[in-house]
mmCIF file of C-alpha atoms in Angstrom:
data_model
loop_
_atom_site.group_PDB
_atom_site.id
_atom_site.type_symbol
_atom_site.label_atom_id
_atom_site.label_comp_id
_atom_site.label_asym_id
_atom_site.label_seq_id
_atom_site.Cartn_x
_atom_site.Cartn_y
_atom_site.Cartn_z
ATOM 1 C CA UNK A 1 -14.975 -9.119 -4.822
ATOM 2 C CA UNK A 2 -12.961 -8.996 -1.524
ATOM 3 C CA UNK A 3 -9.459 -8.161 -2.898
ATOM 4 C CA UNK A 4 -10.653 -4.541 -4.443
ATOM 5 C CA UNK A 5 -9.579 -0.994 -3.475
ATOM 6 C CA UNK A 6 -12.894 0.046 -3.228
ATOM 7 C CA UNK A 7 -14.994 -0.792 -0.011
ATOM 8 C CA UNK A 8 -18.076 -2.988 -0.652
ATOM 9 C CA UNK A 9 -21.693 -2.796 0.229
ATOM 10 C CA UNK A 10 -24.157 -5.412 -0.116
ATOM 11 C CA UNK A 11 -27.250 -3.909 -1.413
ATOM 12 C CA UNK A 12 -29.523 -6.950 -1.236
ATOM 13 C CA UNK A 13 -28.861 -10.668 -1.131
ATOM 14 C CA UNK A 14 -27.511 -10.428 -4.954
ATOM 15 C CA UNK A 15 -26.320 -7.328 -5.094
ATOM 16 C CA UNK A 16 -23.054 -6.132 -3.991
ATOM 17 C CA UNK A 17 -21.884 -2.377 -4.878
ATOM 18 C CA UNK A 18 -18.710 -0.636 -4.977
ATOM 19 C CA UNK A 19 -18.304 2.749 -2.921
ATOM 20 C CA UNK A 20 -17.899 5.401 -4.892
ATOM 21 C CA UNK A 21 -15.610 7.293 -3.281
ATOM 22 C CA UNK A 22 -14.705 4.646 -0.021
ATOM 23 C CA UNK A 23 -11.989 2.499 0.004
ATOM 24 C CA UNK A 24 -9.138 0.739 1.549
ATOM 25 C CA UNK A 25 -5.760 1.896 2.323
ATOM 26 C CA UNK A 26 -4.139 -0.524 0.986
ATOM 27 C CA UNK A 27 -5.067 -4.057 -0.183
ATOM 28 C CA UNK A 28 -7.984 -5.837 1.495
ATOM 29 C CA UNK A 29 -6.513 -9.147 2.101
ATOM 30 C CA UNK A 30 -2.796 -7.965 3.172
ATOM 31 C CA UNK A 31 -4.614 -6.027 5.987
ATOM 32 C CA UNK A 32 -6.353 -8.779 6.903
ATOM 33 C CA UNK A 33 -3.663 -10.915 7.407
ATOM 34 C CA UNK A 34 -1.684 -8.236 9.319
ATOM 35 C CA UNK A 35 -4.546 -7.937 11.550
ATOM 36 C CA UNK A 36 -4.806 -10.860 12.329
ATOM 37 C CA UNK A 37 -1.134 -11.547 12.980
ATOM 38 C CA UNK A 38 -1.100 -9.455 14.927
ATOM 39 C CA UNK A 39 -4.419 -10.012 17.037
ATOM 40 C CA UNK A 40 -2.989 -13.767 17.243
ATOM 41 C CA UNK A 41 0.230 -12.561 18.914
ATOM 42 C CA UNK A 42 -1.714 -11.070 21.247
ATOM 43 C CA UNK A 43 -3.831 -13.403 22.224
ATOM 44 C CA UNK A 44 -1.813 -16.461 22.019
ATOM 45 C CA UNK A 45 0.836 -14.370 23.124
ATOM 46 C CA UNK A 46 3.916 -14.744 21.321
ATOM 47 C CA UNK A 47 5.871 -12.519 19.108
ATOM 48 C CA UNK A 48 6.690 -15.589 17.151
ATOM 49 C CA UNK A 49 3.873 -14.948 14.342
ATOM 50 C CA UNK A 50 5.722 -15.478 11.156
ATOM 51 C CA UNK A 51 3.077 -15.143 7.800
ATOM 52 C CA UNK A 52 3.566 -17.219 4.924
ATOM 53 C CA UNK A 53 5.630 -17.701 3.285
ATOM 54 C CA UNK A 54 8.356 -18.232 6.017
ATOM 55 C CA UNK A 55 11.635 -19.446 5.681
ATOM 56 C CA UNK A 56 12.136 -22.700 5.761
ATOM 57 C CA UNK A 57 14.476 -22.829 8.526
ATOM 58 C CA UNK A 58 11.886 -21.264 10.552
ATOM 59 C CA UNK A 59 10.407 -24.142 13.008
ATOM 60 C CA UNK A 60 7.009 -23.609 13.365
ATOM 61 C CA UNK A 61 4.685 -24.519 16.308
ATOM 62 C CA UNK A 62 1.675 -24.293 14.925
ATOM 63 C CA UNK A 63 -0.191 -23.349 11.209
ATOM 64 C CA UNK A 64 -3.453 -21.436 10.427
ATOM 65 C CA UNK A 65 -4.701 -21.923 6.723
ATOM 66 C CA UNK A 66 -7.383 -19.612 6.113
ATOM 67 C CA UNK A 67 -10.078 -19.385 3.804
ATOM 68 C CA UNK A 68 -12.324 -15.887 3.783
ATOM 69 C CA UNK A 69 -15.697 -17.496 2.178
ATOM 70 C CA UNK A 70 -17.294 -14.082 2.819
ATOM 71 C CA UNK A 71 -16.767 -10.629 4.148
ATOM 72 C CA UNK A 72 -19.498 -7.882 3.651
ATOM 73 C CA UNK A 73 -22.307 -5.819 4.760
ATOM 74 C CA UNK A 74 -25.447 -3.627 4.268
ATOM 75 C CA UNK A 75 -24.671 -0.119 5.759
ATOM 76 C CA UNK A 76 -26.812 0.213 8.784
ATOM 77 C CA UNK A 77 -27.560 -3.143 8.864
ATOM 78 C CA UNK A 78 -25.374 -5.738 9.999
ATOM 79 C CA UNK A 79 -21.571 -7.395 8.379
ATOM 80 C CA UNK A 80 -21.033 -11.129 7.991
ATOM 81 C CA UNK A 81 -17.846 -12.416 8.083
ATOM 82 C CA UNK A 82 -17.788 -16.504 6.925
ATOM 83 C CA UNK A 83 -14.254 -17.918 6.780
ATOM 84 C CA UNK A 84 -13.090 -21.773 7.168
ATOM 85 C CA UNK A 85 -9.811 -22.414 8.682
ATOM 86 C CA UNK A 86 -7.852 -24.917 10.162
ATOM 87 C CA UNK A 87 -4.756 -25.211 12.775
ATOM 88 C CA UNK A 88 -1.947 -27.960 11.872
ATOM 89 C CA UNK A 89 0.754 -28.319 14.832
ATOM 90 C CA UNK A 90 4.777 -28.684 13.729
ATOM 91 C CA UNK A 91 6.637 -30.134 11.244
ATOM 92 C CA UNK A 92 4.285 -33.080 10.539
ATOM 93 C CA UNK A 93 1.319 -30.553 10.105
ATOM 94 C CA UNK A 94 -0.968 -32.879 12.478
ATOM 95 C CA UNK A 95 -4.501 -31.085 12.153
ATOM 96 C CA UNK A 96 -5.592 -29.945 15.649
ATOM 97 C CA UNK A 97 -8.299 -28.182 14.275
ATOM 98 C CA UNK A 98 -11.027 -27.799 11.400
ATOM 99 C CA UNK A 99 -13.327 -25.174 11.729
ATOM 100 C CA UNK A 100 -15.984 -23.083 9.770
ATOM 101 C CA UNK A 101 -16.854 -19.542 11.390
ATOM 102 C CA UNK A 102 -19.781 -17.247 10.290
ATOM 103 C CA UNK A 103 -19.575 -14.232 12.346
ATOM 104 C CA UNK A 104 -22.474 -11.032 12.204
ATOM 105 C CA UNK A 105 -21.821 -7.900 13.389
ATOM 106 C CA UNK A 106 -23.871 -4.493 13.699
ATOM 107 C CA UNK A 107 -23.603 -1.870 11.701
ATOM 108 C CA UNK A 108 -23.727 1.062 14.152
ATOM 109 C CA UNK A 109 -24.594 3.827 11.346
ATOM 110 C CA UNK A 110 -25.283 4.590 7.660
ATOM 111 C CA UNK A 111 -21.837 5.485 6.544
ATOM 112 C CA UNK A 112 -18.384 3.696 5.385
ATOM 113 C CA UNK A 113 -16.627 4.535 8.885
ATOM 114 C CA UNK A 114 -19.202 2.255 10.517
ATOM 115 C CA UNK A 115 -19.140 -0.715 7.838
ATOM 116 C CA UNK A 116 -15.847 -0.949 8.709
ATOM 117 C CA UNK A 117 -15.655 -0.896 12.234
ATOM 118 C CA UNK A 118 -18.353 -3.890 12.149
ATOM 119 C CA UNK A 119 -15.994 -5.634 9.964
ATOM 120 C CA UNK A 120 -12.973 -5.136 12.388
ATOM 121 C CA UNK A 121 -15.029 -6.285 15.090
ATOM 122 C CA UNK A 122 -15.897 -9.229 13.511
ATOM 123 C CA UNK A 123 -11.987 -10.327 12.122
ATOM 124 C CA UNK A 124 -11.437 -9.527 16.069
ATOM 125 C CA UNK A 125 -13.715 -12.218 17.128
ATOM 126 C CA UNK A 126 -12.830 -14.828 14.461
ATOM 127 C CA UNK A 127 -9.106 -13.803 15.849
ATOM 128 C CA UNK A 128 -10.617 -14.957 19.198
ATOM 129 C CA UNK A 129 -12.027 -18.438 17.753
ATOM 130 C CA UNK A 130 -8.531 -19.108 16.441
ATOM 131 C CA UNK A 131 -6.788 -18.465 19.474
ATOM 132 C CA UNK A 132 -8.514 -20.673 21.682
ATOM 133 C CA UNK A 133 -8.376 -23.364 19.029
ATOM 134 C CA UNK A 134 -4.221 -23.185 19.221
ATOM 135 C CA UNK A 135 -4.641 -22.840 23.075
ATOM 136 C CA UNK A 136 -6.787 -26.371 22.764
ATOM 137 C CA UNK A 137 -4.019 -27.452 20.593
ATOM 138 C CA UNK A 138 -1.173 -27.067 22.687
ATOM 139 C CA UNK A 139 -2.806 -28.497 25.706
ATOM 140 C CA UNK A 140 -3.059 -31.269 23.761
ATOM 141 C CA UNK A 141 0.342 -31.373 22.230
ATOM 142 C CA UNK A 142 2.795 -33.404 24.639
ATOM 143 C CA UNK A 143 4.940 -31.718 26.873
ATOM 144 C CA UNK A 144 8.520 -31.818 24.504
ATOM 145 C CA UNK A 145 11.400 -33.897 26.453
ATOM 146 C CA UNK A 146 14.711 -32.581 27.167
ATOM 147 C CA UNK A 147 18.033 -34.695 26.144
#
């Protein structure tokens, strides 16, 4: 249900329901992941944020494998945002981090305009969670020795 071109609504706790007229500009889960590129370069900061797939000559510092469980709301209510993800550092893919986020947000009104804006705020703080996770990682990761 999250990879439509119409926005949805969750009427009740087993009911979701398309907009009728609402939707994105473009695909759900490609915005997403520009997003949050782009909130990661940010707050990492690097301009190095390359999304999969990358070429393989590409070294890469660190990984983020994503998994959106759950993104929805009830207008006027509140959005929930449930992903599990997980940061792997270089080539070996060592896991530095396993995580499972579940993230609510207010709705600040009864229209589309709002739904969405809870959702961004939400992506925004799970963008946050990530961050610090490859900030814990590379305080962790040894200091790499010069020949």
């Amino acid at each position: 249900y999250l990879d439509q071109s119409k926005i949805i609504n969750r009427r009740s706790d087993n009911r979701l329901e398309q907009s009728e007229y609402d939707q994105w500009a473009g695909s759900f889960e490609d915005n997403l992941t520009q997003v949050l590129a782009e909130n990661l370069g940010v707050l990492v900061p690097t301009e190095r944020i390359h999304l999969y797939p990358w070429r393989t000559s590409l070294s890469i510092d660190y990984q983020v494998a994503l998994d959106i469980i759950r993104c929805d709301g009830r207008l006027g209510e509140a959005v929930r945002l449930v992903a599990r993800w997980s940061v792997f550092s270089g080539e070996e893919k060592k896991v530095m981090a396993v995580k499972r986020s579940s993230i609510d947000e207010t709705v600040s009104g009864n229209d589309y305009d709002a739904l969405v804006a809870a959702k961004s705020r939400a992506l925004a703080q799970l963008s946050r969670e990530i961050a610090a996770a490859i900030h814990a990682a590379s305080r962790e990761k040894p200091p790499e020795t010069k020949n």
